[in-house]
PDB file of C-alpha atoms and ligand atoms in Angstrom:
ATOM      1  CA  UNK A   1       5.365  30.957   7.700  1.00  0.00           C
ATOM      2  CA  UNK A   2       8.205  32.906   9.252  1.00  0.00           C
ATOM      3  CA  UNK A   3      10.896  30.400  10.043  1.00  0.00           C
ATOM      4  CA  UNK A   4      13.717  30.850  12.509  1.00  0.00           C
ATOM      5  CA  UNK A   5      16.029  27.922  12.670  1.00  0.00           C
ATOM      6  CA  UNK A   6      19.025  29.026  14.706  1.00  0.00           C
ATOM      7  CA  UNK A   7      19.663  25.689  16.371  1.00  0.00           C
ATOM      8  CA  UNK A   8      19.137  23.706  13.205  1.00  0.00           C
ATOM      9  CA  UNK A   9      21.383  26.157  11.323  1.00  0.00           C
ATOM     10  CA  UNK A  10      24.408  24.753  13.145  1.00  0.00           C
ATOM     11  CA  UNK A  11      23.421  21.162  12.359  1.00  0.00           C
ATOM     12  CA  UNK A  12      22.538  22.171   8.811  1.00  0.00           C
ATOM     13  CA  UNK A  13      25.954  23.757   8.330  1.00  0.00           C
ATOM     14  CA  UNK A  14      27.681  20.634   9.556  1.00  0.00           C
ATOM     15  CA  UNK A  15      25.614  18.486   7.213  1.00  0.00           C
ATOM     16  CA  UNK A  16      26.296  20.806   4.315  1.00  0.00           C
ATOM     17  CA  UNK A  17      30.047  20.811   4.958  1.00  0.00           C
ATOM     18  CA  UNK A  18      30.046  17.003   5.130  1.00  0.00           C
ATOM     19  CA  UNK A  19      27.959  16.853   1.987  1.00  0.00           C
ATOM     20  CA  UNK A  20      30.247  19.059  -0.088  1.00  0.00           C
ATOM     21  CA  UNK A  21      33.382  17.442   1.293  1.00  0.00           C
ATOM     22  CA  UNK A  22      32.237  13.955   0.407  1.00  0.00           C
ATOM     23  CA  UNK A  23      30.585  14.791  -2.918  1.00  0.00           C
ATOM     24  CA  UNK A  24      32.394  17.804  -4.315  1.00  0.00           C
ATOM     25  CA  UNK A  25      31.594  17.565  -7.994  1.00  0.00           C
ATOM     26  CA  UNK A  26      28.043  16.932  -9.114  1.00  0.00           C
ATOM     27  CA  UNK A  27      25.924  17.451  -6.009  1.00  0.00           C
ATOM     28  CA  UNK A  28      23.948  20.414  -7.257  1.00  0.00           C
ATOM     29  CA  UNK A  29      23.520  18.953 -10.707  1.00  0.00           C
ATOM     30  CA  UNK A  30      22.210  15.813  -9.102  1.00  0.00           C
ATOM     31  CA  UNK A  31      19.579  17.728  -7.160  1.00  0.00           C
ATOM     32  CA  UNK A  32      17.842  19.227 -10.171  1.00  0.00           C
ATOM     33  CA  UNK A  33      17.968  16.688 -13.009  1.00  0.00           C
ATOM     34  CA  UNK A  34      14.316  17.458 -13.761  1.00  0.00           C
ATOM     35  CA  UNK A  35      10.803  16.700 -12.662  1.00  0.00           C
ATOM     36  CA  UNK A  36       7.555  14.948 -13.495  1.00  0.00           C
ATOM     37  CA  UNK A  37       5.017  17.761 -13.512  1.00  0.00           C
ATOM     38  CA  UNK A  38       1.995  16.080 -15.040  1.00  0.00           C
ATOM     39  CA  UNK A  39       0.440  12.601 -14.968  1.00  0.00           C
ATOM     40  CA  UNK A  40      -3.061  11.782 -16.133  1.00  0.00           C
ATOM     41  CA  UNK A  41      -4.943   9.316 -18.347  1.00  0.00           C
ATOM     42  CA  UNK A  42      -3.421  10.859 -21.475  1.00  0.00           C
ATOM     43  CA  UNK A  43       0.260  11.081 -20.661  1.00  0.00           C
ATOM     44  CA  UNK A  44       3.117  11.638 -18.272  1.00  0.00           C
ATOM     45  CA  UNK A  45       4.895  14.938 -18.720  1.00  0.00           C
ATOM     46  CA  UNK A  46       7.937  16.669 -17.323  1.00  0.00           C
ATOM     47  CA  UNK A  47      11.406  17.848 -18.125  1.00  0.00           C
ATOM     48  CA  UNK A  48      14.982  16.764 -17.641  1.00  0.00           C
ATOM     49  CA  UNK A  49      18.355  18.255 -18.432  1.00  0.00           C
ATOM     50  CA  UNK A  50      22.052  17.862 -17.842  1.00  0.00           C
ATOM     51  CA  UNK A  51      23.050  21.232 -16.386  1.00  0.00           C
ATOM     52  CA  UNK A  52      26.718  20.610 -17.170  1.00  0.00           C
ATOM     53  CA  UNK A  53      25.892  20.015 -20.856  1.00  0.00           C
ATOM     54  CA  UNK A  54      22.819  22.191 -21.568  1.00  0.00           C
ATOM     55  CA  UNK A  55      22.887  21.618 -25.336  1.00  0.00           C
ATOM     56  CA  UNK A  56      22.434  17.849 -24.975  1.00  0.00           C
ATOM     57  CA  UNK A  57      19.115  15.996 -24.779  1.00  0.00           C
ATOM     58  CA  UNK A  58      18.471  13.553 -21.983  1.00  0.00           C
ATOM     59  CA  UNK A  59      16.845  10.185 -22.557  1.00  0.00           C
ATOM     60  CA  UNK A  60      14.141   9.797 -19.904  1.00  0.00           C
ATOM     61  CA  UNK A  61      12.978   6.419 -18.650  1.00  0.00           C
ATOM     62  CA  UNK A  62       9.552   6.386 -16.998  1.00  0.00           C
ATOM     63  CA  UNK A  63       8.770   3.365 -14.842  1.00  0.00           C
ATOM     64  CA  UNK A  64       5.248   2.395 -13.805  1.00  0.00           C
ATOM     65  CA  UNK A  65       5.133   0.170 -10.725  1.00  0.00           C
ATOM     66  CA  UNK A  66       2.057  -1.540  -9.334  1.00  0.00           C
ATOM     67  CA  UNK A  67       2.047  -0.484  -5.690  1.00  0.00           C
ATOM     68  CA  UNK A  68       0.224  -3.605  -4.524  1.00  0.00           C
ATOM     69  CA  UNK A  69       2.435  -6.204  -6.176  1.00  0.00           C
ATOM     70  CA  UNK A  70       5.626  -4.153  -6.452  1.00  0.00           C
ATOM     71  CA  UNK A  71       6.058  -5.290 -10.055  1.00  0.00           C
ATOM     72  CA  UNK A  72       7.130  -2.896 -12.786  1.00  0.00           C
ATOM     73  CA  UNK A  73       4.361  -3.055 -15.399  1.00  0.00           C
ATOM     74  CA  UNK A  74       5.718  -0.465 -17.781  1.00  0.00           C
ATOM     75  CA  UNK A  75       9.016   1.072 -18.837  1.00  0.00           C
ATOM     76  CA  UNK A  76       8.580   3.919 -21.290  1.00  0.00           C
ATOM     77  CA  UNK A  77      11.257   6.067 -22.811  1.00  0.00           C
ATOM     78  CA  UNK A  78      11.189   9.532 -24.294  1.00  0.00           C
ATOM     79  CA  UNK A  79      13.666  12.105 -25.446  1.00  0.00           C
ATOM     80  CA  UNK A  80      13.573  15.230 -23.278  1.00  0.00           C
ATOM     81  CA  UNK A  81      13.945  17.673 -26.166  1.00  0.00           C
ATOM     82  CA  UNK A  82      10.617  19.525 -26.526  1.00  0.00           C
ATOM     83  CA  UNK A  83      10.743  23.277 -26.152  1.00  0.00           C
ATOM     84  CA  UNK A  84       9.129  24.546 -22.970  1.00  0.00           C
ATOM     85  CA  UNK A  85       8.643  28.279 -22.676  1.00  0.00           C
ATOM     86  CA  UNK A  86       8.406  28.157 -18.870  1.00  0.00           C
ATOM     87  CA  UNK A  87      11.911  26.670 -18.664  1.00  0.00           C
ATOM     88  CA  UNK A  88      13.388  29.159 -21.130  1.00  0.00           C
ATOM     89  CA  UNK A  89      11.684  32.031 -19.280  1.00  0.00           C
ATOM     90  CA  UNK A  90      13.159  30.985 -15.941  1.00  0.00           C
ATOM     91  CA  UNK A  91      16.620  30.745 -17.479  1.00  0.00           C
ATOM     92  CA  UNK A  92      16.979  26.970 -17.590  1.00  0.00           C
ATOM     93  CA  UNK A  93      19.352  26.614 -20.542  1.00  0.00           C
ATOM     94  CA  UNK A  94      17.710  26.558 -23.964  1.00  0.00           C
ATOM     95  CA  UNK A  95      14.374  25.338 -22.598  1.00  0.00           C
ATOM     96  CA  UNK A  96      14.461  22.340 -24.953  1.00  0.00           C
ATOM     97  CA  UNK A  97      14.070  19.785 -22.183  1.00  0.00           C
ATOM     98  CA  UNK A  98      10.392  18.774 -22.128  1.00  0.00           C
ATOM     99  CA  UNK A  99       9.210  15.192 -22.473  1.00  0.00           C
ATOM    100  CA  UNK A 100       5.826  13.525 -22.800  1.00  0.00           C
ATOM    101  CA  UNK A 101       4.940   9.846 -23.026  1.00  0.00           C
ATOM    102  CA  UNK A 102       1.489   8.366 -23.519  1.00  0.00           C
ATOM    103  CA  UNK A 103       0.623   5.535 -21.153  1.00  0.00           C
ATOM    104  CA  UNK A 104      -1.502   2.476 -21.998  1.00  0.00           C
ATOM    105  CA  UNK A 105      -3.141   2.572 -18.552  1.00  0.00           C
ATOM    106  CA  UNK A 106      -6.007   0.260 -19.533  1.00  0.00           C
ATOM    107  CA  UNK A 107      -3.578  -2.493 -20.504  1.00  0.00           C
ATOM    108  CA  UNK A 108      -2.189  -2.442 -16.957  1.00  0.00           C
ATOM    109  CA  UNK A 109      -5.605  -3.082 -15.400  1.00  0.00           C
ATOM    110  CA  UNK A 110      -7.080  -1.819 -12.139  1.00  0.00           C
ATOM    111  CA  UNK A 111      -4.462  -0.783  -9.645  1.00  0.00           C
ATOM    112  CA  UNK A 112      -2.555   1.976  -7.941  1.00  0.00           C
ATOM    113  CA  UNK A 113       0.651   2.803  -9.791  1.00  0.00           C
ATOM    114  CA  UNK A 114       3.783   4.656  -8.788  1.00  0.00           C
ATOM    115  CA  UNK A 115       5.122   6.807 -11.642  1.00  0.00           C
ATOM    116  CA  UNK A 116       8.869   7.464 -11.462  1.00  0.00           C
ATOM    117  CA  UNK A 117      11.302   8.822 -14.025  1.00  0.00           C
ATOM    118  CA  UNK A 118      15.056   8.705 -14.470  1.00  0.00           C
ATOM    119  CA  UNK A 119      17.596  10.476 -16.640  1.00  0.00           C
ATOM    120  CA  UNK A 120      21.247   9.391 -16.746  1.00  0.00           C
ATOM    121  CA  UNK A 121      20.556   7.170 -13.758  1.00  0.00           C
ATOM    122  CA  UNK A 122      19.314  10.100 -11.668  1.00  0.00           C
ATOM    123  CA  UNK A 123      15.794  10.097 -10.350  1.00  0.00           C
ATOM    124  CA  UNK A 124      13.623  13.048 -11.297  1.00  0.00           C
ATOM    125  CA  UNK A 125      11.556  14.685  -8.559  1.00  0.00           C
ATOM    126  CA  UNK A 126       7.772  14.864  -8.574  1.00  0.00           C
ATOM    127  CA  UNK A 127       7.060  11.108  -8.320  1.00  0.00           C
ATOM    128  CA  UNK A 128       3.332  10.522  -8.795  1.00  0.00           C
ATOM    129  CA  UNK A 129       0.737   7.967  -7.830  1.00  0.00           C
ATOM    130  CA  UNK A 130      -1.916   7.199 -10.416  1.00  0.00           C
ATOM    131  CA  UNK A 131      -4.959   5.011  -9.795  1.00  0.00           C
ATOM    132  CA  UNK A 132      -6.686   3.006 -12.536  1.00  0.00           C
ATOM    133  CA  UNK A 133     -10.254   1.712 -12.388  1.00  0.00           C
ATOM    134  CA  UNK A 134     -11.642   0.934  -8.961  1.00  0.00           C
ATOM    135  CA  UNK A 135      -8.383   1.714  -7.164  1.00  0.00           C
ATOM    136  CA  UNK A 136      -8.116   4.992  -5.387  1.00  0.00           C
ATOM    137  CA  UNK A 137      -4.871   6.816  -6.105  1.00  0.00           C
ATOM    138  CA  UNK A 138      -3.967   6.272  -2.466  1.00  0.00           C
ATOM    139  CA  UNK A 139      -4.059   2.449  -2.477  1.00  0.00           C
ATOM    140  CA  UNK A 140      -0.985   0.840  -0.943  1.00  0.00           C
ATOM    141  CA  UNK A 141       0.103   3.907   0.956  1.00  0.00           C
ATOM    142  CA  UNK A 142      -0.249   4.234   4.723  1.00  0.00           C
ATOM    143  CA  UNK A 143      -2.352   7.142   5.851  1.00  0.00           C
ATOM    144  CA  UNK A 144      -0.871   9.311   8.595  1.00  0.00           C
ATOM    145  CA  UNK A 145      -4.197  11.084   8.988  1.00  0.00           C
ATOM    146  CA  UNK A 146      -5.229  14.652   8.429  1.00  0.00           C
ATOM    147  CA  UNK A 147      -2.613  17.396   8.514  1.00  0.00           C
ATOM    148  CA  UNK A 148      -2.802  21.140   8.298  1.00  0.00           C
ATOM    149  CA  UNK A 149      -0.764  22.122   5.243  1.00  0.00           C
ATOM    150  CA  UNK A 150       0.531  25.577   4.393  1.00  0.00           C
ATOM    151  CA  UNK A 151       3.023  26.860   1.825  1.00  0.00           C
ATOM    152  CA  UNK A 152       6.273  28.793   1.799  1.00  0.00           C
ATOM    153  CA  UNK A 153       8.773  30.111  -0.718  1.00  0.00           C
ATOM    154  CA  UNK A 154      12.366  31.454  -0.588  1.00  0.00           C
ATOM    155  CA  UNK A 155      11.218  35.074  -0.080  1.00  0.00           C
ATOM    156  CA  UNK A 156      12.207  37.046   3.040  1.00  0.00           C
ATOM    157  CA  UNK A 157       8.669  37.018   4.351  1.00  0.00           C
ATOM    158  CA  UNK A 158       8.518  33.220   4.272  1.00  0.00           C
ATOM    159  CA  UNK A 159      12.119  32.167   4.838  1.00  0.00           C
ATOM    160  CA  UNK A 160      13.964  35.149   6.317  1.00  0.00           C
ATOM    161  CA  UNK A 161      17.630  34.932   5.415  1.00  0.00           C
ATOM    162  CA  UNK A 162      17.411  31.218   4.706  1.00  0.00           C
ATOM    163  CA  UNK A 163      16.285  31.700   1.123  1.00  0.00           C
ATOM    164  CA  UNK A 164      16.210  28.325  -0.583  1.00  0.00           C
ATOM    165  CA  UNK A 165      18.422  26.590   1.950  1.00  0.00           C
ATOM    166  CA  UNK A 166      16.875  24.003   4.234  1.00  0.00           C
ATOM    167  CA  UNK A 167      17.761  22.952   7.764  1.00  0.00           C
ATOM    168  CA  UNK A 168      19.193  19.661   6.456  1.00  0.00           C
ATOM    169  CA  UNK A 169      21.533  21.440   4.029  1.00  0.00           C
ATOM    170  CA  UNK A 170      19.580  20.480   0.925  1.00  0.00           C
ATOM    171  CA  UNK A 171      18.518  23.153  -1.564  1.00  0.00           C
ATOM    172  CA  UNK A 172      14.734  23.409  -1.430  1.00  0.00           C
ATOM    173  CA  UNK A 173      12.998  22.161  -4.605  1.00  0.00           C
ATOM    174  CA  UNK A 174       9.362  22.663  -5.625  1.00  0.00           C
ATOM    175  CA  UNK A 175       7.279  19.448  -5.819  1.00  0.00           C
ATOM    176  CA  UNK A 176       9.869  17.837  -3.551  1.00  0.00           C
ATOM    177  CA  UNK A 177      10.688  19.742  -0.358  1.00  0.00           C
ATOM    178  CA  UNK A 178       8.452  19.954   2.693  1.00  0.00           C
ATOM    179  CA  UNK A 179       9.070  21.472   6.098  1.00  0.00           C
ATOM    180  CA  UNK A 180       7.948  19.329   9.024  1.00  0.00           C
ATOM    181  CA  UNK A 181       8.098  18.981  12.780  1.00  0.00           C
ATOM    182  CA  UNK A 182      10.900  16.367  12.905  1.00  0.00           C
ATOM    183  CA  UNK A 183       9.463  14.961  16.140  1.00  0.00           C
ATOM    184  CA  UNK A 184       6.334  13.976  14.191  1.00  0.00           C
ATOM    185  CA  UNK A 185       7.789  13.307  10.714  1.00  0.00           C
ATOM    186  CA  UNK A 186      11.476  12.260  10.727  1.00  0.00           C
ATOM    187  CA  UNK A 187      13.763  13.911   8.168  1.00  0.00           C
ATOM    188  CA  UNK A 188      14.059  11.840   5.019  1.00  0.00           C
ATOM    189  CA  UNK A 189      10.470  10.554   5.205  1.00  0.00           C
ATOM    190  CA  UNK A 190       8.651  10.507   1.892  1.00  0.00           C
ATOM    191  CA  UNK A 191       5.026  11.630   2.046  1.00  0.00           C
ATOM    192  CA  UNK A 192       2.330  11.719  -0.601  1.00  0.00           C
ATOM    193  CA  UNK A 193       0.270  14.891  -0.391  1.00  0.00           C
ATOM    194  CA  UNK A 194      -2.302  15.575  -3.093  1.00  0.00           C
ATOM    195  CA  UNK A 195      -0.767  13.064  -5.507  1.00  0.00           C
ATOM    196  CA  UNK A 196       2.788  14.407  -5.248  1.00  0.00           C
ATOM    197  CA  UNK A 197       5.517  12.655  -3.281  1.00  0.00           C
ATOM    198  CA  UNK A 198       7.580  14.985  -1.115  1.00  0.00           C
ATOM    199  CA  UNK A 199      10.634  14.496   1.073  1.00  0.00           C
ATOM    200  CA  UNK A 200      10.843  15.901   4.615  1.00  0.00           C
ATOM    201  CA  UNK A 201      14.035  17.950   4.613  1.00  0.00           C
ATOM    202  CA  UNK A 202      13.261  21.259   6.316  1.00  0.00           C
ATOM    203  CA  UNK A 203      11.772  22.583   9.528  1.00  0.00           C
ATOM    204  CA  UNK A 204      10.456  25.897  10.833  1.00  0.00           C
ATOM    205  CA  UNK A 205       9.489  27.514  14.102  1.00  0.00           C
ATOM    206  CA  UNK A 206       5.885  27.792  12.955  1.00  0.00           C
ATOM    207  CA  UNK A 207       5.684  24.127  11.930  1.00  0.00           C
ATOM    208  CA  UNK A 208       4.612  22.093  14.951  1.00  0.00           C
ATOM    209  CA  UNK A 209       2.804  18.776  15.307  1.00  0.00           C
ATOM    210  CA  UNK A 210       0.468  17.708  12.511  1.00  0.00           C
ATOM    211  CA  UNK A 211       1.431  20.623  10.297  1.00  0.00           C
ATOM    212  CA  UNK A 212       3.392  20.470   7.031  1.00  0.00           C
ATOM    213  CA  UNK A 213       4.735  23.503   5.156  1.00  0.00           C
ATOM    214  CA  UNK A 214       5.089  22.842   1.404  1.00  0.00           C
ATOM    215  CA  UNK A 215       7.841  24.558  -0.587  1.00  0.00           C
ATOM    216  CA  UNK A 216       6.945  26.519  -3.742  1.00  0.00           C
ATOM    217  CA  UNK A 217       9.196  28.588  -5.996  1.00  0.00           C
ATOM    218  CA  UNK A 218       7.173  31.786  -5.858  1.00  0.00           C
ATOM    219  CA  UNK A 219       5.173  33.712  -3.277  1.00  0.00           C
ATOM    220  CA  UNK A 220       2.238  33.863  -5.707  1.00  0.00           C
ATOM    221  CA  UNK A 221       1.957  30.078  -5.587  1.00  0.00           C
ATOM    222  CA  UNK A 222       2.317  30.208  -1.811  1.00  0.00           C
ATOM    223  CA  UNK A 223      -0.604  32.628  -1.512  1.00  0.00           C
ATOM    224  CA  UNK A 224      -2.694  30.601  -3.958  1.00  0.00           C
ATOM    225  CA  UNK A 225      -2.148  27.495  -1.849  1.00  0.00           C
ATOM    226  CA  UNK A 226      -3.239  29.121   1.403  1.00  0.00           C
ATOM    227  CA  UNK A 227      -4.053  26.658   4.193  1.00  0.00           C
ATOM    228  CA  UNK A 228      -5.502  23.246   3.448  1.00  0.00           C
ATOM    229  CA  UNK A 229      -6.434  20.338   5.690  1.00  0.00           C
ATOM    230  CA  UNK A 230      -5.536  17.206   3.781  1.00  0.00           C
ATOM    231  CA  UNK A 231      -4.894  13.501   4.328  1.00  0.00           C
ATOM    232  CA  UNK A 232      -1.192  12.650   4.198  1.00  0.00           C
ATOM    233  CA  UNK A 233       0.245   9.264   3.225  1.00  0.00           C
ATOM    234  CA  UNK A 234       3.560   7.720   4.131  1.00  0.00           C
ATOM    235  CA  UNK A 235       5.434   6.225   1.177  1.00  0.00           C
ATOM    236  CA  UNK A 236       7.156   3.094   2.466  1.00  0.00           C
TER     237      UNK A 236
HETATM  238 ZN1   ZN B 301       7.130  33.775   0.221  1.00  0.00          ZN
END
């Protein structure tokens, strides 16, 4: 998707100036504390780091919340200190930031569960929904219907001179950022698409109506995603 966002650029600049004026110190660190990048019957996996102290290990707290009752059924902790080659290869500190916790799903019983993780009080991105037993993974979420979904990355072909910046001033993050038509999906909305919870924080000239553009780090991933028609759920 080629995106031209001249009008939103002005608004985005204002937001960004406000943002950095009000929160000068740890804004960027706060945006990338880590991510949950796997959740299945065996375990929940991801990584977390403190970018201002890359040699330290973060303690990660994973919370499992029953979406129907709203009660937290599990709080699991893990040290984010496993070596991950993908992190080291992309230049994220030492790469020793991986975590993995096994989950006693059967002891929680049938239900649809929200999987969230925190490190140093900051929420990691990539929140998941996991269904146990007869519950579909979408239980408890409100369907917004079918959307056309496409993918984009920071490259020139996808984002022009915008790179990783979004129209709301946030830095685009994989497994987190989506581009929407703000008349259909207001900025700040959280949507579950394919088991991942995203936040609407970007727009684009090619994104109109029931169309969502999903941010990826690389153009290879963008091409692999292609165009998919998929049911989208609003996270309340
Ligand atoms: Zn691209």
